[in-house]
Amino acid sequence: MFVARSIAADHKDLIHDVSYDFHGRRMATCSSDQSVKVWDKSDNGEWHCTASWKTHSGSVWRVTWAHPEFGQVLASCSFDRTAAVWEEIVGESNDKQRGLSHWIKRTTLVDSRTSVTDVKFAPKHMGLVLATCSADGVVRIYEAPDVMNLSQWSLQHEISCKLSCSCISWNPSSSRAHPPMIAVGSDDNNVTYSGKVQIYEYNENTRKYAKAETLMTVTDPVHDIAFAPNLGRSFHVLAIATKDVRIFKLIPLRRENATSSGPTKFEVQVMAQFDSHNSQVWRVSWNITSTLLASSGDDGCVRLWKANYMDNWKCTGILRGDGSPVNGSSGQGTALSAVGSAGAQSQNSVVGAASAGRYFFPHLDPPRAGSRLALLLPPPSLIEPTCETDHTHAHQPPQIRRRYTPALPTQPAEHD
Amino acid sequence: HKELNNLSLIPGVGLKQKHVGFEWGPGDILVYETNFKLQGAGSGGPGFPFVHVVRKDEDIYSPILRKLFNESHHIFVGLQNIKDDMPSKNKKPQFVSVSKNYRSVIRACMEELQQVAGIVNSGHIFSCTVSILLAIELIWNLCEVLFIDAAPAGILLLHLLDWVRLHKADVDEKVREVLQSESPTHHHAYWEVVISFVLQGRMDEARQILMKQANLQPASRPIYQLMDSLLQKMPIFNPGSTQTLTEFDVKWRHWHEECDRYLQDNSFASNRHLETICKILVGDEDTMLEHKELLGTWYHFLVSRLLFFHPTVKPSELHYYAQSSMDMFLDSRSAPEPLDSILLAAFEFDLHQVIKDCSIALNNWWFVAHLTDLLDHCKLLQSHNLHFGSNLREFLVLEYASGLFSHHSLWQLAVDYFDHCPEFGRVYLELQIERVPLETERKALKVLRICEQRQMNEQVRSICKIMAKRALSNNRLGSALSWSIRAKDAAFATLISERFLQDYCTRGSFSDLDLIDNLGPAMLLSDRLTFLGKYREFHRLYGEMRFTEAAKLLLSLMTAKIAPRSFWMTLLTDALPLLEQKEVNTYVHNAELQRPIYNCFSHGTNTVEHTAEEEV
C-alpha cells in the first residue's frame, strides 16, 4: 500500500474522527479544536475544504453522515455533553463559485449529562433515526418524524445500560426477519466482571428496546463495535475492539413460541480473535462488503484482516506511522512497500520474453535493498503528487458559520 | 518476519501521538494521527494536520490494462453461457479455445505495452507490467496444457515443447542476428543458436544452420552429414497418424541407441560442438546443464530432458521429473522463487496450491479469478478433491469484481461478474452499486438501468430519492418531481407539487410545462400531484379557449376536494373570467351545478376569513 496523497487538514488540535459520506465523494473531519470541516473531492481527485465551522464547546469525538436520501446531513457529538445535527443548504452563487458551502445547525440534543461518546444514524429503512451514547451509561434514540424538517427531533427511547458507554453500532440488516437492533460497548473500568457488550432489540409489541443479549465473555473495556453488512444471511456478525479484536457470530434462535413477545435469543459464537496488537484495540471497522476488517490499537498500527473462502482469518496488511517529521510541503506522495529499495528498480528493467516474469515474484523473506521485490512497487504514475500545498482554502480566515441563507431560485446547471 | 511483507509505513505519522485513526473509503483508506485515550478537553497542542489517503498497490487496475479487462470480460461472459447440458466430450475443445482466447488477450496486451514502452521510453512502469503479464501467461499456458487440454502421454511432450518455445523466444532474435552478420559461421553465437534449437527440438532449423558450416568445411563434411541424418531421423510423435504410442516408443529407442553408438565409437570426437549435440541427443543431463544460460530456466531443462530421455512421459510421472530438474538446475544458493513453486505445483497437478500461491504472489485477482472460473467450468476443482470448488471460484470472482468496482471507470464491467456468482453476487452488487457516485443525471440513469434490469427495487427507489432530494435542494423542481415519480415517493411528490403551486401563486406561471403536461397516469401518485396536473390542464384548456371544458374541469377540481385549502381562493379567482363567457354561463346556470360552486365559495370565503384571523 502507498500514500496516494496527504491532505493538510489544518485542524488546530487532534483529529478524532474522519468520516466518508455514502458515495465517498465527501468527507468530514472533527477535532479537539471544537470544529468540523467538510471536504469535497474534485474530479481530479483533489480534496478541497468547503466548510469549516465551530460545532461544539468541547472536543468533537465523532462526526457521521446521514444517508443521502435525507439530504446532506451530518451529526456530531462532543465532550460538551451534546450531539448536534447539521444540514447543508445551497448558498449564494458566489459562495458556490468560491467552493464554499453553508451548514446550519438543525438541532442540539442536550439530554445527556455527560460527554456524548458516539453518534450513529440508523439504517435508512428505519427513517431518519439517530442514536447517541454517553459516559453516563445511556443510549438515546431520536427521530425526525418529518424528514423535510430536520429541526424537529423527538427523543424516542432512552436505554439505560448501567455502564459508561463508549460506542454504538446499528445492525444494518433490512430484512423483515430482523427487528431493529443496536449494540452498545462499554469502556467502564470500575466493573470488572460483567459483559461489556450489550445488544438491544426493538420490540414491535411493547414499542420499546429490550436487552436481547450481553456478551458475557467480553469483560475488558470495549472502545469500538461494528456490525458487518448482513449479506442476506440469517445471522449477524459483530466486530469488537477490546483488549484484542474479536469477531462474534450471533445466530438468532428459533422462538419456542411464535406469539412470544420476548426479545430474540442468540447463539453466540466467536468467529475469530486476534491479539496481534498485543494491547488495547481502539477502533474496528468493516469495508463495504465486509470482506475486510480494519482495527487500530495501542501498538500504533492499523491492521487489515481478511477471511478466505474457508473462513480462515489472516492479517493481510499493516499500516504504521514511521515516526518521522512530515516534510512541511509534502509535495510528493511516498511509496510505502519495500521501503528503501526503490533505487533497485532499474536493475531489472530488461524485459525480453526470456525473463518470463521470473523477476516479478518476491521472495517470502522481508524485502532487502536491491531485491527483486522492488518491482512490486506501484508505478510512479499511481503515486500522485499531493494537491494540498497550493490549495487556496488552507489559510483562509474562519468561514461563515450557521448563517441561514434562504435558498434562491437561481440554480446551477447540472451537466448530463 | 513474515509480517514485514505487508507492513506499510506512513510518513509523518506516529511522531507526537502513537495512535492511528482510519476510515474506509471506496478503493482507499484514510489514516491520521490521533489519541484515542483522550477523554476530556483538547490536548491544546499544535495541530496534527494530515489526513493520508492510502491505496492498495494493485497497479493491475491501471488504465494501460483497460483492454485486458474489457476483452477478458467478453470471454468470461461467453464462457458462462456455454450450455451445461452439452456432453462434456464436446465441451473440451470449447474450453481449450476459451483458454487460448484469454491467453491471446494477455499476449496482445503485452505487445501493446512493449510498443508503448519503446515510444515513451518510460520503460519501467511498462516493463514491470509486462513481466507480470509474461508470468501470468506462462502459468496459464502450462495450466492449459496440463489441466484443460489434459493431453495424454506422447502429445503431452509436444504441448510442453510448444510451451517452452513460446516462452523462450530469444533464440529467434539471436538467429536473425547470426544470419544477418557478414560471416554467420564465425559469429560468436553460432553454436549457441544451433544448440538452442536442438534443446527445443527444432531439428529442421538446427540442420539448416549446421549446413552452412558443413559447406565451408569439406574435410569434415561426413560428420556433419552424419549429424544431419541423426537430427533428421529423430522420431517425433505424430498424434494425427495411425502410429501407436508403443510403435513410436520402439522407433525412438532405436534412434536413441543409434545416437549412443556414434557417441561411444567417438564418431564426433573431432568436433567438440557436434559431440556436445550428440551428448544432448542421448539425454546427457550434465551436458545440458553446461548450457544453463541457453536453457534459462529449470522448466526448459525439464522439457529438453524429457525430449531426449523420456518423450512418452505420462502426466502422472511429470512431478518426479519436475522436482529433480528443479533441484539439478537451481544451485543450492538460489532458493526457488514463488514462480518456481507455482509451476512445480502445476506439474504436481496440485491445482489448489497453484491458485493459492498465485493469489499470494500476484497481488491481483484478475488471473486467479479467470483461471479458477475456467477450471471450475471444466469440472476440475471437484475432480481434484476440492469440494469447496464453487466457493473458491465465487470467492475469487467476487474479489476481482469488487476490485473492478472500486475503479471509477471499470465498475460497469464488474456487474456481469457479480451476476455470475450465485451465492453472494447479488448482495455484493447491491452493496456496491448504491455507492457509485451519482455526479450527473446521466450517470444516475446508467446506474438505475443496471438496477432496474435486475429488479433491485430498493436500490432503484433509493437512487431516485437521492436524485430527487438533490434536485430539490438545488431548486430544480422539474427534475425533483420526475425523480420522485420514478421513486414512487408520494410524500415527496406532494411536497414538490406544493412547491410548484406556490411558485405559480407568486409568479403566475408554471415552470417545467413539458413534464407537467405529460404526467399521464403518474399523476395518480399523490392527490396533490393529481391536482397539479389537472389544474395545469385547466390552464391549457382555457388558453385554447375551450371554455366549457375548462369550466367542467374547474368544477370537478372544486368538487373532488383535492385542492389544498390555501389554493381555493385562486381557484375561485380563476372561475370569475369563465363565468363571463356565454357558453359557460348557460352551463353553470344549470341548477345541478350551482350547489358545488356555492359550496366552494362558502368554503373559500371561510378559508379567507380563517386565514385573516390567523394573521391577526
mmCIF file of C-alpha atoms in Angstrom, chain A residues 1 9 14 21 35 49 68 77 87 89 98 104 112 119 166 174 259 279 290 298 331 348-349 412 415:
data_model
loop_
_atom_site.group_PDB
_atom_site.id
_atom_site.type_symbol
_atom_site.label_atom_id
_atom_site.label_comp_id
_atom_site.label_asym_id
_atom_site.label_seq_id
_atom_site.Cartn_x
_atom_site.Cartn_y
_atom_site.Cartn_z
ATOM 1 C CA MET A 1 0.000 0.000 0.000
ATOM 2 C CA ALA A 9 -6.425 19.123 7.404
ATOM 3 C CA LEU A 14 -6.078 16.436 17.456
ATOM 4 C CA ASP A 21 -20.075 10.217 3.016
ATOM 5 C CA SER A 35 -14.716 22.320 14.797
ATOM 6 C CA CYS A 49 -12.219 22.111 2.290
ATOM 7 C CA PRO A 68 -28.078 10.972 1.100
ATOM 8 C CA CYS A 77 -21.103 14.511 19.312
ATOM 9 C CA GLU A 87 -27.673 20.373 7.270
ATOM 10 C CA ILE A 89 -28.046 24.462 2.390
ATOM 11 C CA ARG A 98 -15.605 30.152 -4.242
ATOM 12 C CA ILE A 104 -26.653 25.221 9.574
ATOM 13 C CA SER A 112 -27.060 13.820 28.189
ATOM 14 C CA VAL A 119 -23.408 9.138 17.451
ATOM 15 C CA SER A 166 -18.204 4.297 24.583
ATOM 16 C CA SER A 174 -33.086 -4.508 6.441
ATOM 17 C CA THR A 259 -46.506 -15.438 19.833
ATOM 18 C CA SER A 279 -2.539 -4.281 23.628
ATOM 19 C CA SER A 290 -17.292 -6.865 4.911
ATOM 20 C CA ASP A 298 -2.146 0.877 21.176
ATOM 21 C CA GLY A 331 4.828 17.777 -2.168
ATOM 22 C CA ASN A 348 15.592 -5.493 -13.828
ATOM 23 C CA SER A 349 14.298 -3.256 -16.484
ATOM 24 C CA PRO A 412 -26.508 25.734 -11.116
ATOM 25 C CA HIS A 415 -24.284 18.589 -16.567
#
